[in-house]
């Protein structure tokens, strides 16, 4: 569903721009160019507002505060990454590359990839080839309904865990971006998943919610309100020691999930990647390398058992 929504939005934007240029160019090319420039400036400004709010809210957070140069770099990078993800990969390439569940075990641990809010499996497109090259079976889920409760995603994750386990003979690792990490925690609660998964990696997940959640209207977005009822109940239902199952990547330039420390879990392996924006985090080579290294270490530990 999200692919159709984003494809429609992208096409309408392009058609609108073309119609404007066709109309305004009859009067003045400067007028035509000016209209396009206004649209670009609106995009730049909305993204700049996100980073400005992030930096102000982070002033009271105990995590290391980003320098201005880091914020500027993250803003610039996110402009390009967000356009590519939301206007190309997700709308038009979400089914370009299938999941890889080999019929014969490779001896490597498999992966379930779980995207976040307003995303689909194409968020992970740059991960598919490296995972397959390293022999890691993978399934990238699509979380539906797009604006439903996070609790409703547990059956989708559960089915993917079962398929990857069947293909590899080993409990998989879950790698989750943003809301996907909360969906993984909801799955652990609903499906007694602790014994069925080897590890959970979260990238920019609002474990305590996010300040930006106060403006949300969708059910799942409201559930991500900072220190809100849903995240509080989720944490309260978790057994002692579960955080040891988690590695949490977080950034002091995350323009969606802030304050910074909300993307961490007490007693988890929390890894700060400074100066990286929200969607960009899922496309950073060092994050991918770190996850591949973790998968290798988990495979080694399984071999010793």
mmCIF file of C-alpha atoms in Angstrom:
data_model
loop_
_atom_site.group_PDB
_atom_site.id
_atom_site.type_symbol
_atom_site.label_atom_id
_atom_site.label_comp_id
_atom_site.label_asym_id
_atom_site.label_seq_id
_atom_site.Cartn_x
_atom_site.Cartn_y
_atom_site.Cartn_z
ATOM 1 C CA UNK A 1 0.000 0.000 0.000
ATOM 2 C CA UNK A 2 2.749 2.467 0.915
ATOM 3 C CA UNK A 3 4.388 1.875 -2.477
ATOM 4 C CA UNK A 4 1.188 2.899 -4.284
ATOM 5 C CA UNK A 5 0.758 5.937 -2.049
ATOM 6 C CA UNK A 6 4.309 7.145 -2.578
ATOM 7 C CA UNK A 7 4.244 6.382 -6.306
ATOM 8 C CA UNK A 8 1.035 8.406 -6.669
ATOM 9 C CA UNK A 9 2.511 11.285 -4.682
ATOM 10 C CA UNK A 10 5.728 11.270 -6.706
ATOM 11 C CA UNK A 11 3.913 11.201 -10.053
ATOM 12 C CA UNK A 12 1.570 13.987 -8.966
ATOM 13 C CA UNK A 13 4.525 16.121 -7.895
ATOM 14 C CA UNK A 14 6.253 15.607 -11.232
ATOM 15 C CA UNK A 15 3.066 16.267 -13.186
ATOM 16 C CA UNK A 16 2.384 19.359 -11.137
ATOM 17 C CA UNK A 17 5.893 20.663 -11.795
ATOM 18 C CA UNK A 18 5.582 19.938 -15.523
ATOM 19 C CA UNK A 19 2.189 21.641 -15.739
ATOM 20 C CA UNK A 20 3.503 24.670 -13.909
ATOM 21 C CA UNK A 21 6.522 24.983 -16.196
ATOM 22 C CA UNK A 22 4.333 24.547 -19.277
ATOM 23 C CA UNK A 23 1.927 27.215 -18.066
ATOM 24 C CA UNK A 24 4.408 29.736 -16.649
ATOM 25 C CA UNK A 25 6.981 29.443 -19.451
ATOM 26 C CA UNK A 26 4.479 30.982 -21.852
ATOM 27 C CA UNK A 27 4.770 34.154 -19.806
ATOM 28 C CA UNK A 28 8.319 34.026 -18.512
ATOM 29 C CA UNK A 29 11.010 31.405 -18.015
ATOM 30 C CA UNK A 30 11.971 33.299 -14.871
ATOM 31 C CA UNK A 31 8.446 32.791 -13.539
ATOM 32 C CA UNK A 32 8.607 29.080 -14.381
ATOM 33 C CA UNK A 33 11.975 28.666 -12.711
ATOM 34 C CA UNK A 34 10.886 30.713 -9.733
ATOM 35 C CA UNK A 35 7.946 28.428 -9.066
ATOM 36 C CA UNK A 36 10.181 25.358 -9.099
ATOM 37 C CA UNK A 37 12.659 27.149 -6.836
ATOM 38 C CA UNK A 38 9.891 27.865 -4.316
ATOM 39 C CA UNK A 39 9.023 24.175 -4.196
ATOM 40 C CA UNK A 40 12.666 23.233 -3.627
ATOM 41 C CA UNK A 41 12.997 25.870 -0.908
ATOM 42 C CA UNK A 42 9.925 24.506 0.876
ATOM 43 C CA UNK A 43 11.525 21.036 0.930
ATOM 44 C CA UNK A 44 14.816 22.433 2.189
ATOM 45 C CA UNK A 45 13.015 24.491 4.813
ATOM 46 C CA UNK A 46 10.858 21.661 6.163
ATOM 47 C CA UNK A 47 13.924 19.464 6.531
ATOM 48 C CA UNK A 48 15.855 22.327 8.147
ATOM 49 C CA UNK A 49 13.021 22.802 10.648
ATOM 50 C CA UNK A 50 13.291 19.146 11.679
ATOM 51 C CA UNK A 51 17.010 19.504 12.385
ATOM 52 C CA UNK A 52 16.527 22.807 14.203
ATOM 53 C CA UNK A 53 13.917 21.299 16.528
ATOM 54 C CA UNK A 54 16.127 18.239 17.013
ATOM 55 C CA UNK A 55 19.088 20.343 18.065
ATOM 56 C CA UNK A 56 17.029 22.432 20.503
ATOM 57 C CA UNK A 57 15.428 19.388 22.155
ATOM 58 C CA UNK A 58 18.783 17.609 22.353
ATOM 59 C CA UNK A 59 20.231 20.472 24.405
ATOM 60 C CA UNK A 60 18.822 18.844 27.555
ATOM 61 C CA UNK A 61 19.771 15.268 26.614
ATOM 62 C CA UNK A 62 22.768 13.550 28.262
ATOM 63 C CA UNK A 63 24.057 12.152 24.954
ATOM 64 C CA UNK A 64 26.894 14.050 23.222
ATOM 65 C CA UNK A 65 25.403 17.044 21.402
ATOM 66 C CA UNK A 66 26.118 17.394 17.690
ATOM 67 C CA UNK A 67 28.319 20.181 16.430
ATOM 68 C CA UNK A 68 26.871 22.615 13.895
ATOM 69 C CA UNK A 69 29.022 21.115 11.148
ATOM 70 C CA UNK A 70 27.624 17.654 11.921
ATOM 71 C CA UNK A 71 24.044 18.910 11.803
ATOM 72 C CA UNK A 72 24.665 20.687 8.506
ATOM 73 C CA UNK A 73 26.236 17.587 6.969
ATOM 74 C CA UNK A 74 23.387 15.364 8.211
ATOM 75 C CA UNK A 75 20.767 17.783 6.838
ATOM 76 C CA UNK A 76 22.433 17.832 3.432
ATOM 77 C CA UNK A 77 22.812 14.049 3.310
ATOM 78 C CA UNK A 78 19.217 13.424 4.389
ATOM 79 C CA UNK A 79 17.897 15.656 1.614
ATOM 80 C CA UNK A 80 19.286 13.280 -0.987
ATOM 81 C CA UNK A 81 18.719 10.003 0.852
ATOM 82 C CA UNK A 82 15.080 10.803 1.650
ATOM 83 C CA UNK A 83 14.324 11.739 -1.952
ATOM 84 C CA UNK A 84 15.888 8.528 -3.238
ATOM 85 C CA UNK A 85 14.135 6.308 -0.691
ATOM 86 C CA UNK A 86 10.661 7.900 -0.742
ATOM 87 C CA UNK A 87 10.464 8.917 -4.406
ATOM 88 C CA UNK A 88 12.255 6.024 -6.119
ATOM 89 C CA UNK A 89 13.167 2.934 -4.121
ATOM 90 C CA UNK A 90 9.979 2.517 -2.105
ATOM 91 C CA UNK A 91 7.421 3.595 -4.720
ATOM 92 C CA UNK A 92 8.945 1.862 -7.732
ATOM 93 C CA UNK A 93 11.526 -0.725 -6.618
ATOM 94 C CA UNK A 94 9.943 -2.431 -3.615
ATOM 95 C CA UNK A 95 9.619 -5.755 -5.477
ATOM 96 C CA UNK A 96 12.661 -5.451 -7.712
ATOM 97 C CA UNK A 97 14.718 -7.870 -5.608
ATOM 98 C CA UNK A 98 13.064 -10.820 -3.854
ATOM 99 C CA UNK A 99 13.892 -12.237 -0.461
ATOM 100 C CA UNK A 100 16.611 -14.877 -0.443
ATOM 101 C CA UNK A 101 15.760 -18.104 1.366
ATOM 102 C CA UNK A 102 18.133 -20.737 -0.044
ATOM 103 C CA UNK A 103 16.924 -24.325 -0.219
ATOM 104 C CA UNK A 104 20.187 -25.618 1.248
ATOM 105 C CA UNK A 105 21.595 -24.132 4.491
ATOM 106 C CA UNK A 106 24.680 -21.968 3.989
ATOM 107 C CA UNK A 107 25.952 -22.350 7.537
ATOM 108 C CA UNK A 108 25.328 -18.659 8.160
ATOM 109 C CA UNK A 109 22.668 -17.132 10.355
ATOM 110 C CA UNK A 110 19.674 -15.581 8.594
ATOM 111 C CA UNK A 111 18.153 -12.129 8.945
ATOM 112 C CA UNK A 112 14.677 -10.620 9.168
ATOM 113 C CA UNK A 113 14.695 -6.972 8.058
ATOM 114 C CA UNK A 114 11.962 -4.781 9.549
ATOM 115 C CA UNK A 115 11.349 -1.248 8.221
ATOM 116 C CA UNK A 116 9.810 1.717 10.019
ATOM 117 C CA UNK A 117 6.949 4.192 9.679
ATOM 118 C CA UNK A 118 5.950 5.225 6.125
ATOM 119 C CA UNK A 119 8.451 2.756 4.689
ATOM 120 C CA UNK A 120 8.472 -0.658 3.040
ATOM 121 C CA UNK A 121 11.003 -3.404 2.343
ATOM 122 C CA UNK A 122 12.803 -1.298 -0.292
ATOM 123 C CA UNK A 123 14.397 0.698 2.526
ATOM 124 C CA UNK A 124 16.834 -2.239 2.733
ATOM 125 C CA UNK A 125 17.685 -2.513 -0.982
ATOM 126 C CA UNK A 126 21.356 -1.695 -0.430
ATOM 127 C CA UNK A 127 21.570 -4.521 2.136
ATOM 128 C CA UNK A 128 20.333 -7.357 -0.073
ATOM 129 C CA UNK A 129 23.447 -8.004 -2.163
ATOM 130 C CA UNK A 130 25.941 -7.834 0.761
ATOM 131 C CA UNK A 131 23.796 -10.161 2.876
ATOM 132 C CA UNK A 132 23.503 -12.697 0.074
ATOM 133 C CA UNK A 133 27.195 -12.452 -0.777
ATOM 134 C CA UNK A 134 28.006 -13.310 2.845
ATOM 135 C CA UNK A 135 25.608 -16.269 2.770
ATOM 136 C CA UNK A 136 22.932 -14.800 5.060
ATOM 137 C CA UNK A 137 19.399 -15.788 4.105
ATOM 138 C CA UNK A 138 17.061 -12.846 4.527
ATOM 139 C CA UNK A 139 13.454 -11.767 4.377
ATOM 140 C CA UNK A 140 12.467 -8.093 4.308
ATOM 141 C CA UNK A 141 8.903 -7.696 5.531
ATOM 142 C CA UNK A 142 6.229 -5.177 4.614
ATOM 143 C CA UNK A 143 4.344 -3.991 7.701
ATOM 144 C CA UNK A 144 0.608 -3.631 7.047
ATOM 145 C CA UNK A 145 -1.709 -1.865 7.700
ATOM 146 C CA UNK A 146 0.455 1.199 7.156
ATOM 147 C CA UNK A 147 -1.311 3.311 9.798
ATOM 148 C CA UNK A 148 -2.452 0.518 12.108
ATOM 149 C CA UNK A 149 -1.326 -0.433 15.589
ATOM 150 C CA UNK A 150 2.274 -1.557 16.049
ATOM 151 C CA UNK A 151 0.906 -4.601 17.885
ATOM 152 C CA UNK A 152 -0.749 -5.735 14.641
ATOM 153 C CA UNK A 153 2.644 -6.297 12.994
ATOM 154 C CA UNK A 154 3.590 -9.223 15.256
ATOM 155 C CA UNK A 155 2.099 -11.947 12.987
ATOM 156 C CA UNK A 156 4.027 -10.609 9.968
ATOM 157 C CA UNK A 157 7.313 -10.693 11.855
ATOM 158 C CA UNK A 158 6.491 -14.086 13.340
ATOM 159 C CA UNK A 159 5.879 -15.627 9.913
ATOM 160 C CA UNK A 160 9.158 -14.203 8.595
ATOM 161 C CA UNK A 161 11.075 -15.545 11.598
ATOM 162 C CA UNK A 162 9.625 -19.000 10.948
ATOM 163 C CA UNK A 163 10.582 -18.956 7.259
ATOM 164 C CA UNK A 164 14.145 -17.762 7.861
ATOM 165 C CA UNK A 165 14.601 -20.305 10.640
ATOM 166 C CA UNK A 166 13.335 -23.061 8.340
ATOM 167 C CA UNK A 167 15.794 -22.008 5.615
ATOM 168 C CA UNK A 168 18.833 -21.871 7.896
ATOM 169 C CA UNK A 169 18.110 -24.179 10.807
ATOM 170 C CA UNK A 170 19.098 -21.338 13.157
ATOM 171 C CA UNK A 171 17.292 -18.611 15.047
ATOM 172 C CA UNK A 172 17.589 -15.431 12.948
ATOM 173 C CA UNK A 173 18.818 -11.953 13.782
ATOM 174 C CA UNK A 174 16.268 -9.142 13.476
ATOM 175 C CA UNK A 175 17.562 -5.873 12.020
ATOM 176 C CA UNK A 176 15.044 -3.069 12.420
ATOM 177 C CA UNK A 177 14.884 0.601 11.481
ATOM 178 C CA UNK A 178 12.911 3.181 13.478
ATOM 179 C CA UNK A 179 9.389 1.935 14.300
ATOM 180 C CA UNK A 180 10.505 -1.518 13.174
ATOM 181 C CA UNK A 181 12.426 -1.900 16.429
ATOM 182 C CA UNK A 182 9.242 -1.280 18.416
ATOM 183 C CA UNK A 183 7.440 -3.790 16.196
ATOM 184 C CA UNK A 184 10.155 -6.326 17.040
ATOM 185 C CA UNK A 185 9.687 -5.666 20.767
ATOM 186 C CA UNK A 186 5.910 -6.041 20.352
ATOM 187 C CA UNK A 187 6.546 -9.363 18.574
ATOM 188 C CA UNK A 188 8.787 -10.542 21.414
ATOM 189 C CA UNK A 189 5.971 -9.735 23.856
ATOM 190 C CA UNK A 190 3.189 -11.318 21.815
ATOM 191 C CA UNK A 191 4.946 -14.425 20.517
ATOM 192 C CA UNK A 192 7.403 -15.364 23.270
ATOM 193 C CA UNK A 193 10.146 -14.611 20.798
ATOM 194 C CA UNK A 194 13.196 -14.517 23.096
ATOM 195 C CA UNK A 195 14.079 -18.161 22.454
ATOM 196 C CA UNK A 196 13.334 -17.883 18.727
ATOM 197 C CA UNK A 197 15.629 -15.027 17.797
ATOM 198 C CA UNK A 198 19.380 -14.768 18.269
ATOM 199 C CA UNK A 199 19.692 -11.001 18.481
ATOM 200 C CA UNK A 200 17.816 -7.782 17.670
ATOM 201 C CA UNK A 201 19.544 -4.782 16.091
ATOM 202 C CA UNK A 202 17.722 -1.449 16.041
ATOM 203 C CA UNK A 203 18.673 1.602 14.000
ATOM 204 C CA UNK A 204 17.212 4.895 15.189
ATOM 205 C CA UNK A 205 14.324 3.225 17.045
ATOM 206 C CA UNK A 206 12.304 5.448 19.408
ATOM 207 C CA UNK A 207 12.433 3.005 22.307
ATOM 208 C CA UNK A 208 11.019 5.655 24.654
ATOM 209 C CA UNK A 209 9.094 7.371 21.868
ATOM 210 C CA UNK A 210 10.053 10.608 20.174
ATOM 211 C CA UNK A 211 9.363 14.295 20.768
ATOM 212 C CA UNK A 212 7.957 14.560 17.230
ATOM 213 C CA UNK A 213 5.262 12.011 18.129
ATOM 214 C CA UNK A 214 3.195 14.779 19.761
ATOM 215 C CA UNK A 215 2.129 15.909 16.284
ATOM 216 C CA UNK A 216 1.060 12.431 15.122
ATOM 217 C CA UNK A 217 -2.411 11.426 13.986
ATOM 218 C CA UNK A 218 -1.971 7.825 12.795
ATOM 219 C CA UNK A 219 -2.427 5.079 15.403
ATOM 220 C CA UNK A 220 1.131 3.731 15.167
ATOM 221 C CA UNK A 221 2.623 7.218 15.133
ATOM 222 C CA UNK A 222 0.696 8.203 18.272
ATOM 223 C CA UNK A 223 2.033 5.080 19.960
ATOM 224 C CA UNK A 224 5.519 6.548 19.484
ATOM 225 C CA UNK A 225 4.852 9.674 21.568
ATOM 226 C CA UNK A 226 7.742 10.461 23.903
ATOM 227 C CA UNK A 227 7.291 8.558 27.186
ATOM 228 C CA UNK A 228 3.750 7.785 26.093
ATOM 229 C CA UNK A 229 1.390 5.114 27.403
ATOM 230 C CA UNK A 230 2.117 2.530 24.717
ATOM 231 C CA UNK A 231 5.915 2.588 24.983
ATOM 232 C CA UNK A 232 5.583 2.645 28.766
ATOM 233 C CA UNK A 233 3.385 -0.448 28.765
ATOM 234 C CA UNK A 234 5.751 -2.176 26.341
ATOM 235 C CA UNK A 235 8.726 -1.547 28.620
ATOM 236 C CA UNK A 236 6.768 -2.559 31.702
ATOM 237 C CA UNK A 237 5.870 -5.943 30.193
ATOM 238 C CA UNK A 238 9.469 -6.865 29.334
ATOM 239 C CA UNK A 239 11.364 -9.301 31.546
ATOM 240 C CA UNK A 240 14.583 -8.316 33.259
ATOM 241 C CA UNK A 241 17.584 -8.977 31.085
ATOM 242 C CA UNK A 242 15.830 -8.703 27.725
ATOM 243 C CA UNK A 243 17.863 -5.616 26.799
ATOM 244 C CA UNK A 244 20.939 -7.857 26.566
ATOM 245 C CA UNK A 245 19.349 -9.228 23.398
ATOM 246 C CA UNK A 246 19.619 -5.797 21.740
ATOM 247 C CA UNK A 247 22.191 -3.717 19.901
ATOM 248 C CA UNK A 248 20.885 -0.155 19.442
ATOM 249 C CA UNK A 249 22.464 2.203 16.913
ATOM 250 C CA UNK A 250 21.564 5.822 17.605
ATOM 251 C CA UNK A 251 22.631 9.260 16.418
ATOM 252 C CA UNK A 252 22.821 12.789 17.788
ATOM 253 C CA UNK A 253 21.653 14.036 14.368
ATOM 254 C CA UNK A 254 18.537 11.883 14.091
ATOM 255 C CA UNK A 255 15.960 14.357 12.810
ATOM 256 C CA UNK A 256 12.955 12.110 13.536
ATOM 257 C CA UNK A 257 13.843 10.263 16.740
ATOM 258 C CA UNK A 258 14.939 12.699 19.419
ATOM 259 C CA UNK A 259 16.030 13.435 22.097
ATOM 260 C CA UNK A 260 19.051 11.329 21.209
ATOM 261 C CA UNK A 261 19.009 8.911 24.143
ATOM 262 C CA UNK A 262 15.437 7.797 23.434
ATOM 263 C CA UNK A 263 16.900 5.480 20.775
ATOM 264 C CA UNK A 264 18.845 3.532 23.414
ATOM 265 C CA UNK A 265 17.870 0.822 25.873
ATOM 266 C CA UNK A 266 19.358 0.531 29.366
ATOM 267 C CA UNK A 267 21.897 -2.344 29.502
ATOM 268 C CA UNK A 268 21.744 -2.914 25.727
ATOM 269 C CA UNK A 269 24.781 -2.613 23.448
ATOM 270 C CA UNK A 270 24.157 1.047 22.556
ATOM 271 C CA UNK A 271 26.284 2.346 19.692
ATOM 272 C CA UNK A 272 26.437 6.061 18.914
ATOM 273 C CA UNK A 273 27.000 6.947 15.264
ATOM 274 C CA UNK A 274 27.512 10.698 15.423
ATOM 275 C CA UNK A 275 26.307 13.134 12.780
ATOM 276 C CA UNK A 276 23.975 10.766 10.891
ATOM 277 C CA UNK A 277 20.352 11.518 10.026
ATOM 278 C CA UNK A 278 17.355 9.220 10.467
ATOM 279 C CA UNK A 279 16.792 7.572 7.089
ATOM 280 C CA UNK A 280 20.472 7.923 6.256
ATOM 281 C CA UNK A 281 21.306 5.594 9.147
ATOM 282 C CA UNK A 282 19.833 2.648 7.237
ATOM 283 C CA UNK A 283 22.068 3.449 4.262
ATOM 284 C CA UNK A 284 25.389 4.076 6.059
ATOM 285 C CA UNK A 285 28.155 1.615 5.077
ATOM 286 C CA UNK A 286 29.568 1.486 8.606
ATOM 287 C CA UNK A 287 26.184 0.425 10.006
ATOM 288 C CA UNK A 288 25.934 -2.345 7.417
ATOM 289 C CA UNK A 289 29.508 -3.450 8.164
ATOM 290 C CA UNK A 290 28.773 -3.463 11.882
ATOM 291 C CA UNK A 291 25.701 -5.638 11.381
ATOM 292 C CA UNK A 292 27.588 -8.048 9.125
ATOM 293 C CA UNK A 293 30.314 -8.328 11.764
ATOM 294 C CA UNK A 294 27.675 -9.059 14.419
ATOM 295 C CA UNK A 295 26.127 -11.727 12.192
ATOM 296 C CA UNK A 296 29.532 -13.324 11.764
ATOM 297 C CA UNK A 297 30.157 -13.343 15.524
ATOM 298 C CA UNK A 298 26.754 -14.876 16.136
ATOM 299 C CA UNK A 299 27.490 -17.565 13.542
ATOM 300 C CA UNK A 300 30.819 -18.295 15.261
ATOM 301 C CA UNK A 301 29.107 -18.619 18.648
ATOM 302 C CA UNK A 302 26.574 -21.049 17.161
ATOM 303 C CA UNK A 303 29.375 -23.150 15.681
ATOM 304 C CA UNK A 304 30.991 -23.522 19.121
ATOM 305 C CA UNK A 305 27.824 -24.805 20.781
#
